Short mmCIF file of C-alpha atoms (C1' of nucleotides) and ligand atoms in Angstrom, two decimals:
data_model
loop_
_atom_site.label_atom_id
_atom_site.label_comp_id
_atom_site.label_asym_id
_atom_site.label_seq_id
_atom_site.Cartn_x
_atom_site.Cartn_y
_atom_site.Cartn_z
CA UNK A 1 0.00 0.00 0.00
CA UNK A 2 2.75 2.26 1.31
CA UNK A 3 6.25 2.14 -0.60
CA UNK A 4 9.33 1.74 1.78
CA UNK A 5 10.56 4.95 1.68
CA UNK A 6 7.21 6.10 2.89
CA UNK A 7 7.23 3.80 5.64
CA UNK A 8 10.42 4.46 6.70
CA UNK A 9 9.93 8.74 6.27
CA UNK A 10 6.89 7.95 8.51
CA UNK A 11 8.53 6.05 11.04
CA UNK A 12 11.24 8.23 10.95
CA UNK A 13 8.89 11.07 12.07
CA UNK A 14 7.37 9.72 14.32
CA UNK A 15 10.71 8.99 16.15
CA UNK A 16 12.60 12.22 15.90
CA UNK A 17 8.88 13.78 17.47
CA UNK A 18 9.05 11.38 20.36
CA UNK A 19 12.82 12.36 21.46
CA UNK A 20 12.85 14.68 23.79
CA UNK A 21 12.26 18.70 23.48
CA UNK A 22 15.88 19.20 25.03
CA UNK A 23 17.48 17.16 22.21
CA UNK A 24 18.38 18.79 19.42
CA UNK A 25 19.54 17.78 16.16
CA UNK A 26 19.81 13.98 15.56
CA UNK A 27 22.40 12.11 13.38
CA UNK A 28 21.25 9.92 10.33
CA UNK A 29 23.48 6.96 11.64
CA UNK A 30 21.67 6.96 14.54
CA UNK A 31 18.41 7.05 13.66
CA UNK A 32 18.91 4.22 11.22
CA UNK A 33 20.32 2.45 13.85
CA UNK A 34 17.47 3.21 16.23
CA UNK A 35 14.92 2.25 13.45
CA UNK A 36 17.00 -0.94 12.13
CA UNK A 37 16.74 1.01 8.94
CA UNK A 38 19.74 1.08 5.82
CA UNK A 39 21.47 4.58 6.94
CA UNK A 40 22.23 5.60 3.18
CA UNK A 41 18.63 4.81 1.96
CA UNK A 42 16.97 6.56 4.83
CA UNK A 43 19.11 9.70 4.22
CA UNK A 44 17.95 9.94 0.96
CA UNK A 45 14.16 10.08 1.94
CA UNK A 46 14.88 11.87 4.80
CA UNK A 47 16.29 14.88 2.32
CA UNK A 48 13.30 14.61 0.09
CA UNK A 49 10.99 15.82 3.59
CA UNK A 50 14.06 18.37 4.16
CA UNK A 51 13.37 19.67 0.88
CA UNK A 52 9.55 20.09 1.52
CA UNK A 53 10.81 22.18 4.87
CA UNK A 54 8.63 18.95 7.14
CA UNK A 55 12.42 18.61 8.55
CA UNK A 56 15.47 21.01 9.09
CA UNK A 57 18.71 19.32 8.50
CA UNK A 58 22.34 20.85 9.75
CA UNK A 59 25.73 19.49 7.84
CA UNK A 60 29.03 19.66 9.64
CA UNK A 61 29.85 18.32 13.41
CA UNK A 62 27.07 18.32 15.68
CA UNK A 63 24.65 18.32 12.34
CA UNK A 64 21.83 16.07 11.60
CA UNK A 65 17.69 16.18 11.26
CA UNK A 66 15.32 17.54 13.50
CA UNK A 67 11.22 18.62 12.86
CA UNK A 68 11.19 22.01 11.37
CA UNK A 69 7.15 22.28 11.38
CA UNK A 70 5.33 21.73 14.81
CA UNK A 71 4.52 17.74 14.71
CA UNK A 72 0.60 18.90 15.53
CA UNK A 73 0.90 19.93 11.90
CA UNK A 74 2.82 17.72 10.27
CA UNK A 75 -0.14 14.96 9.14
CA UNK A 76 0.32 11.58 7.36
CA UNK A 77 -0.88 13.09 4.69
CA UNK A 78 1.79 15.43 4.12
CA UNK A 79 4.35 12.88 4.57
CA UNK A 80 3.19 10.42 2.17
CA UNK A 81 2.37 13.04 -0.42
CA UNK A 82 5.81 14.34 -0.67
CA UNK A 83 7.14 10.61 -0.88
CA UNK A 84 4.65 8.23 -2.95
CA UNK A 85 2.92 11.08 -4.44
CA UNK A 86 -1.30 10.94 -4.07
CA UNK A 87 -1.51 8.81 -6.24
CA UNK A 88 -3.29 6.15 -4.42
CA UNK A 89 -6.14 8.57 -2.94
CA UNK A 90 -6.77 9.09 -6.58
CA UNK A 91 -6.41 6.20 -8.88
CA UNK A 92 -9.23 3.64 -9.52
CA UNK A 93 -8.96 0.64 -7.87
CA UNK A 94 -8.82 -1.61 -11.06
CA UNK A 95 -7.56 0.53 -13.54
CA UNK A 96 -4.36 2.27 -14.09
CA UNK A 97 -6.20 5.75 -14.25
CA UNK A 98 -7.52 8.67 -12.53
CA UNK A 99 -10.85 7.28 -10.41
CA UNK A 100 -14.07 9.34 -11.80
CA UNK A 101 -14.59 11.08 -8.72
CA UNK A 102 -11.39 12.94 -9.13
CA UNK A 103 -11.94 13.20 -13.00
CA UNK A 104 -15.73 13.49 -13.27
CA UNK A 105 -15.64 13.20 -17.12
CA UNK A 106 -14.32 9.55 -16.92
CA UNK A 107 -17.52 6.50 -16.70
CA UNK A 108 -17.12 4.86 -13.35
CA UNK A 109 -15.87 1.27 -12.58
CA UNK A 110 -17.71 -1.59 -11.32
CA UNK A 111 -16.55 -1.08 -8.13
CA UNK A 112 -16.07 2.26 -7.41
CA UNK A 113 -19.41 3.27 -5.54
CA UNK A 114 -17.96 0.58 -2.44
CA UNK A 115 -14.75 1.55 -2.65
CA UNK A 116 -15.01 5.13 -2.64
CA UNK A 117 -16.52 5.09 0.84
CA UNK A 118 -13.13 2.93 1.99
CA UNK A 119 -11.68 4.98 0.10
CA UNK A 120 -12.94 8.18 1.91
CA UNK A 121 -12.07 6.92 5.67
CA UNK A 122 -8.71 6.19 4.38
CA UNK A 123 -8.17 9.75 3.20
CA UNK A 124 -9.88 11.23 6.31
CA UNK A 125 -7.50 9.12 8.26
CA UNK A 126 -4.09 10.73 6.86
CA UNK A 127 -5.06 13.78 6.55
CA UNK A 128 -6.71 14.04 10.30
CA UNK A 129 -3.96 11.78 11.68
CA UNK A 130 -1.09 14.33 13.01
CA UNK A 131 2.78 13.38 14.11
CA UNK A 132 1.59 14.56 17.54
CA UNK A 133 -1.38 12.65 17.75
CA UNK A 134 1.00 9.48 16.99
CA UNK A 135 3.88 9.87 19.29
CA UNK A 136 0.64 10.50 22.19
CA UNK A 137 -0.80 7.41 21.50
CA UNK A 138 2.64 5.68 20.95
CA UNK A 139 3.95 6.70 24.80
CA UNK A 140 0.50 5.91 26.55
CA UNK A 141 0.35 2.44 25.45
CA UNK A 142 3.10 -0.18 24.80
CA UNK A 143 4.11 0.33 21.19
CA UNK A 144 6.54 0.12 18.80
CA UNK A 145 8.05 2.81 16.35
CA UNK B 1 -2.63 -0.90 -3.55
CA UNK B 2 -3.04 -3.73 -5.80
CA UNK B 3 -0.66 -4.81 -8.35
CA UNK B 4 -1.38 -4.59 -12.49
CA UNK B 5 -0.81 -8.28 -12.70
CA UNK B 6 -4.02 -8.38 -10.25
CA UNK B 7 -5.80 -5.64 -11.63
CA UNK B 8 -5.96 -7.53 -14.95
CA UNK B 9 -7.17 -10.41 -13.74
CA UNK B 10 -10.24 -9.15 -11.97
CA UNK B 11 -11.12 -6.87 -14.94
CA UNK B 12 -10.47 -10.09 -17.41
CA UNK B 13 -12.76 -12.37 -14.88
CA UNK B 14 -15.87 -9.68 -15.01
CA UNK B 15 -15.34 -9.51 -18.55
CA UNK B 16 -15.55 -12.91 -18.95
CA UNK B 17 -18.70 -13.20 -16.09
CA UNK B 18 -20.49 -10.36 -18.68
CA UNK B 19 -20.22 -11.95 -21.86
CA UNK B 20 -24.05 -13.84 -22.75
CA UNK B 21 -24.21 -17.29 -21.54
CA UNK B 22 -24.45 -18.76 -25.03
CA UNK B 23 -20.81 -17.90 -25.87
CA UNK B 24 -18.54 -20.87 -24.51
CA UNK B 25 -14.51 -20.09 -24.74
CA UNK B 26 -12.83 -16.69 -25.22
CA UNK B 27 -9.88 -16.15 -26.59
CA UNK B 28 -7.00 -14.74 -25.42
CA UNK B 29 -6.29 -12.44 -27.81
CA UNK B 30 -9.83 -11.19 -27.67
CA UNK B 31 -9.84 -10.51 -24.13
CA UNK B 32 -6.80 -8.46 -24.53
CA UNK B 33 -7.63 -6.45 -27.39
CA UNK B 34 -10.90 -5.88 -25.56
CA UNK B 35 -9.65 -4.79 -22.76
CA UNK B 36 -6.46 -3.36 -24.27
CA UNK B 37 -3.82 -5.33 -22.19
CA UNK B 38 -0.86 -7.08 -22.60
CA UNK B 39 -1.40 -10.32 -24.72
CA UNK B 40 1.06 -12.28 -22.83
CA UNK B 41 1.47 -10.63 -19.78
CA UNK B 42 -2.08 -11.41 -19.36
CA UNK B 43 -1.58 -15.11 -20.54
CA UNK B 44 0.47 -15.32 -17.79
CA UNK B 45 -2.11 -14.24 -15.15
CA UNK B 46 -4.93 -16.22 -16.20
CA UNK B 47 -3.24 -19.08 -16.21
CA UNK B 48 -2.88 -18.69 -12.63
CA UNK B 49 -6.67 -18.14 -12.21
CA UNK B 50 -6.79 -21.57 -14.01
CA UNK B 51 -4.69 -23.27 -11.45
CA UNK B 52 -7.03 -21.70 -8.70
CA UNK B 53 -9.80 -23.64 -10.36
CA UNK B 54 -11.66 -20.36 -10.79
CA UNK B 55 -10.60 -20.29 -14.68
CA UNK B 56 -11.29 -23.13 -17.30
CA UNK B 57 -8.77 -23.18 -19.89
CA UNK B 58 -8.64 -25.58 -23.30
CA UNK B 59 -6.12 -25.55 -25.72
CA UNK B 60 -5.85 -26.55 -29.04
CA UNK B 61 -8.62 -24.61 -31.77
CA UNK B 62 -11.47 -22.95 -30.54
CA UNK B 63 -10.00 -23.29 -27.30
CA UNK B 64 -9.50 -20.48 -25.16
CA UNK B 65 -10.76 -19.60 -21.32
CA UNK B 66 -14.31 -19.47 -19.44
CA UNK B 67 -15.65 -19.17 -16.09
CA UNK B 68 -15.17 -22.40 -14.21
CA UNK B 69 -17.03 -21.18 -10.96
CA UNK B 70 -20.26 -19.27 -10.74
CA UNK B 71 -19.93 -15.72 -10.75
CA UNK B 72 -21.69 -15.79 -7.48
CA UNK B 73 -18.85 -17.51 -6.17
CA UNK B 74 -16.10 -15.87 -7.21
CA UNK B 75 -15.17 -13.00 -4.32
CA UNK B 76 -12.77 -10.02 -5.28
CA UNK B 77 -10.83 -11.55 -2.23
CA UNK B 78 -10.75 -14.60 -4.25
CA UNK B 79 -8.55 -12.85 -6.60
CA UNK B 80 -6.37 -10.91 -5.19
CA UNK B 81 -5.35 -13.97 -2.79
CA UNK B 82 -4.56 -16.35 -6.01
CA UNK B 83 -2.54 -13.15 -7.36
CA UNK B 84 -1.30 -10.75 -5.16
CA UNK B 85 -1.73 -12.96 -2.01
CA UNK B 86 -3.14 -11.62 1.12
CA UNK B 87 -0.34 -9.38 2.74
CA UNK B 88 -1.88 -6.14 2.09
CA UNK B 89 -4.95 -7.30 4.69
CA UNK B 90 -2.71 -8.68 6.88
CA UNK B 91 0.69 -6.43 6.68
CA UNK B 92 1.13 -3.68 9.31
CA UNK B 93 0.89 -0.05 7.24
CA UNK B 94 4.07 1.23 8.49
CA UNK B 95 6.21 -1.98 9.48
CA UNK B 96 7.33 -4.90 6.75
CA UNK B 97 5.32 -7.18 9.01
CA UNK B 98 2.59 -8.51 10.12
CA UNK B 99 0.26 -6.66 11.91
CA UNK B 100 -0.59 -6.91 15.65
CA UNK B 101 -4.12 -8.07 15.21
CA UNK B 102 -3.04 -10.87 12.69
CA UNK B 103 0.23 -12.05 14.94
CA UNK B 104 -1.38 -11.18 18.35
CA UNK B 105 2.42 -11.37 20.09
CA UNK B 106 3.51 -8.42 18.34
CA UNK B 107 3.38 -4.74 19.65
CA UNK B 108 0.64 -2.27 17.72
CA UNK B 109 1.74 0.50 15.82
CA UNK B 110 0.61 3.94 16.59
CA UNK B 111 -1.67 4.03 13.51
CA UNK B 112 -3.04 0.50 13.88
CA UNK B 113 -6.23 1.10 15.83
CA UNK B 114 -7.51 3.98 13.50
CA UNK B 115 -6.24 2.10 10.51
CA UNK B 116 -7.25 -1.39 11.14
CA UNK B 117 -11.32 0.34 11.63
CA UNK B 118 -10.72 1.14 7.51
CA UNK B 119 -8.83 -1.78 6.65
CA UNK B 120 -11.59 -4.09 7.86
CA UNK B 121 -14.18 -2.32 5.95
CA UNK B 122 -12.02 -3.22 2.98
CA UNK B 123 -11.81 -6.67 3.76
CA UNK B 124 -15.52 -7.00 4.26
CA UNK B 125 -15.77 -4.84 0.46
CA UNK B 126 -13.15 -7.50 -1.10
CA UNK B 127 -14.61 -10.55 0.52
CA UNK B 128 -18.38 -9.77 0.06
CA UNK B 129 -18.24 -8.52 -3.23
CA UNK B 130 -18.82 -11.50 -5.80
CA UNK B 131 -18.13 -11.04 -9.70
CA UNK B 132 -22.12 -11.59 -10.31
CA UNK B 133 -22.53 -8.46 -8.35
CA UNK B 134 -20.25 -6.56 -10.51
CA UNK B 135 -21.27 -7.57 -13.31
CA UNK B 136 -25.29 -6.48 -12.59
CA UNK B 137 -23.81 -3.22 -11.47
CA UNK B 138 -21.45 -2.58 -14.96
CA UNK B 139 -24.72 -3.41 -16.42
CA UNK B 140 -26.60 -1.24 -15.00
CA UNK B 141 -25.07 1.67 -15.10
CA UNK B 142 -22.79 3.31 -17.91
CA UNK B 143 -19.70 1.42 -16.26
CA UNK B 144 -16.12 1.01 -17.69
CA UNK B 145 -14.94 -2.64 -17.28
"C1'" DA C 1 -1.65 -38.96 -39.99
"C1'" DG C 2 -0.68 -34.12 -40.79
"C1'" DA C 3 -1.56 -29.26 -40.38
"C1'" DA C 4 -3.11 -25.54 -37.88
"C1'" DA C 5 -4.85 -23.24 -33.76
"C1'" DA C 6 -4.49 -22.22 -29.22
"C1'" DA C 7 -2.78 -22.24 -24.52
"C1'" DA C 8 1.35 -23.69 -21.51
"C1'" DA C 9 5.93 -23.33 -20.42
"C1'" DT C 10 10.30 -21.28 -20.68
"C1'" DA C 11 13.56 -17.73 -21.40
"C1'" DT C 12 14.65 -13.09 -22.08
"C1'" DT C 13 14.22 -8.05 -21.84
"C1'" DC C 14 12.71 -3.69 -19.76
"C1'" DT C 15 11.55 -0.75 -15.99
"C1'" DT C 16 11.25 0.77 -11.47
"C1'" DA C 17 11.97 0.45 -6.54
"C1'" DT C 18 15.33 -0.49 -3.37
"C1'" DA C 19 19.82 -0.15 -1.67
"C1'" DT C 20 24.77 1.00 -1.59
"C1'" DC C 21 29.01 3.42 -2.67
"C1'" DT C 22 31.76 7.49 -3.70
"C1'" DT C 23 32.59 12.18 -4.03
"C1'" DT C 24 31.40 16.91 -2.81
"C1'" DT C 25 29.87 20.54 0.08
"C1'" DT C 26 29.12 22.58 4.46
"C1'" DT C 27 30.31 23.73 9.07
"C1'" DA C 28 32.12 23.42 13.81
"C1'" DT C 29 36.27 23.35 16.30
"C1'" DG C 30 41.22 23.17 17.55
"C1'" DC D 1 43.55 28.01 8.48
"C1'" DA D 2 43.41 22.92 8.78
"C1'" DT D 3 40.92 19.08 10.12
"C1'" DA D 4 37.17 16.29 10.94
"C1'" DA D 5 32.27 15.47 11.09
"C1'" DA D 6 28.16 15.32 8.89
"C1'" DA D 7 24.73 15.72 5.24
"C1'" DA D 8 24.06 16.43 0.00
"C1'" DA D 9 24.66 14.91 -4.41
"C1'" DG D 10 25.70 11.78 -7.82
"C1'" DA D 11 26.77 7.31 -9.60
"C1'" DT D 12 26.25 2.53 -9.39
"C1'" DA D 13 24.35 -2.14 -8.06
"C1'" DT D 14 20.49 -5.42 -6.96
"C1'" DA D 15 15.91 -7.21 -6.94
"C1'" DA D 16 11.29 -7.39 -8.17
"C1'" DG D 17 7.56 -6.40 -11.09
"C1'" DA D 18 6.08 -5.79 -15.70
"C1'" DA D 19 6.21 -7.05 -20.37
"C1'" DT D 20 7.77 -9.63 -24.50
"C1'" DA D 21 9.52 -13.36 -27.31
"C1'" DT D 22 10.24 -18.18 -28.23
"C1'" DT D 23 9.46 -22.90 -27.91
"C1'" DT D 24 6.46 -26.84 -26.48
"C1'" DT D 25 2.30 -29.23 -25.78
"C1'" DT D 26 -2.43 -30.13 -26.62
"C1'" DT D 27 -6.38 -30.38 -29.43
"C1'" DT D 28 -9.33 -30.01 -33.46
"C1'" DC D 29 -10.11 -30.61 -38.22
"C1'" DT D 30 -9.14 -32.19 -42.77
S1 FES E 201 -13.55 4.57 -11.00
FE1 FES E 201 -12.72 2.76 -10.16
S2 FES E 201 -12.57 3.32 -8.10
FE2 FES E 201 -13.43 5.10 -8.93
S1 FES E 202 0.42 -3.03 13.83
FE1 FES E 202 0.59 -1.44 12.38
S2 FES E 202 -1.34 -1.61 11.43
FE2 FES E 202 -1.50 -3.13 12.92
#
DNA sequence: AGAAAAAAATATTCTTATATCTTTTTTATG
DNA sequence: CATAAAAAAGATATAAGAATATTTTTTTCT
């Protein structure tokens, strides 16, 4: 559903939003480390959500990533956007298209009346769903990043 | 979300489920030119449906491939199981693994109690929905197959 | 039996996602 | 200023999915 790099962006997140305010910036090696991720793959993702200003990144000694935006708005949404692209809020579900209710001129498919109510709740759910909102639920109950 | 291979096949299957009772076998190159896919890519896919026993397939002439279950008893779950298998209803949305309600020793995710509400709505969509109902509904309304 | 039609099986190519490696740029610090 | 630390950028490798091409097997029809 996700790709990888999505995933991993996400989790990423998610963990440099849990550390603590006092900490500054963190280094990629050890958040790949933390994570159990592959340290040159995450960088890369990590600079595409640098580039989209979701995270501030530092070179030199003492550099690394931290949140630039507030993580009460910083949704899923935003994250997977700027990775995989929205593509999958918007295609059909069998074709390899636009679905008609983004593109009203196109004729529906079989199956798009059901899925577009999924469909709906799934969009609702990254775009409502904040980096805050995660890391709360993540420290209240037993979880894993 | 689902892959082409996959897509194919359930557009080729309520193709097939649509075409008048009368007509026995259907050709492989028909279905693709009617559909406008891949002539051997989607060789390659419905031969799979034929090993699932949801497919009928004859060689030699006038041969060519037919429903060999009801329509009524052919599930969109059905599908996507014999082709894409079942991981993306049972693969945690941010982790490469299984998710905590499948594997009930592993730790939740943050997002898995909002997301597993949506995901089993799409189960129930995938495993309630039959080809016969698809069909009725593509032939009711101006629908694109 | 022999020829032709059609799917099955096999092998090969193409493309993209995933991952790694190397070099360059930036910056803090002695 | 020189050095080292760290990310950025670019190039390369690997794997998987997607698509095509080729050969083999099965079946029908003459
Ligand atoms: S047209 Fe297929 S899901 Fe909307
Ligand atoms: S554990 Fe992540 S979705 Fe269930």
């Amino acid at each position: 559903m996700l790709s990888n790099s999505c995933r991993y962006g996400i989790r990423a997140i998610i963990y440099l939003a849990s550390l603590p305010q006092t900490k500054g910036k963190t280094g990629i090696k050890q958040i790949a480390k933390d994570l159990e991720l592959p340290t040159p793959f995450l960088a890369k993702i990590l600079q595409q959500l640098a580039k989209q200003k979701i995270l501030n990144s530092t070179k030199g000694p003492h550099g690394g990533f931290s949140l630039l935006k507030d993580s009460k708005n910083i949704t899923l949404l935003d994250i997977v956007k700027t990775i995989d692209g929205e593509e999958i809020f918007t295609n059909c579900i069998i074709h390899n298209e636009t679905c008609s209710s983004v593109d009203r001129s196109k004729k529906s498919c079989p199956v798009h009346d059901d899925f577009s109510r999924v469909r709906t709740d799934l969009i609702k759910l990254f775009r409502n769903k904040t980096i805050y909102d995660l890391v709360r639920t993540a420290k209240s109950e037993e979880i894993f990043i």
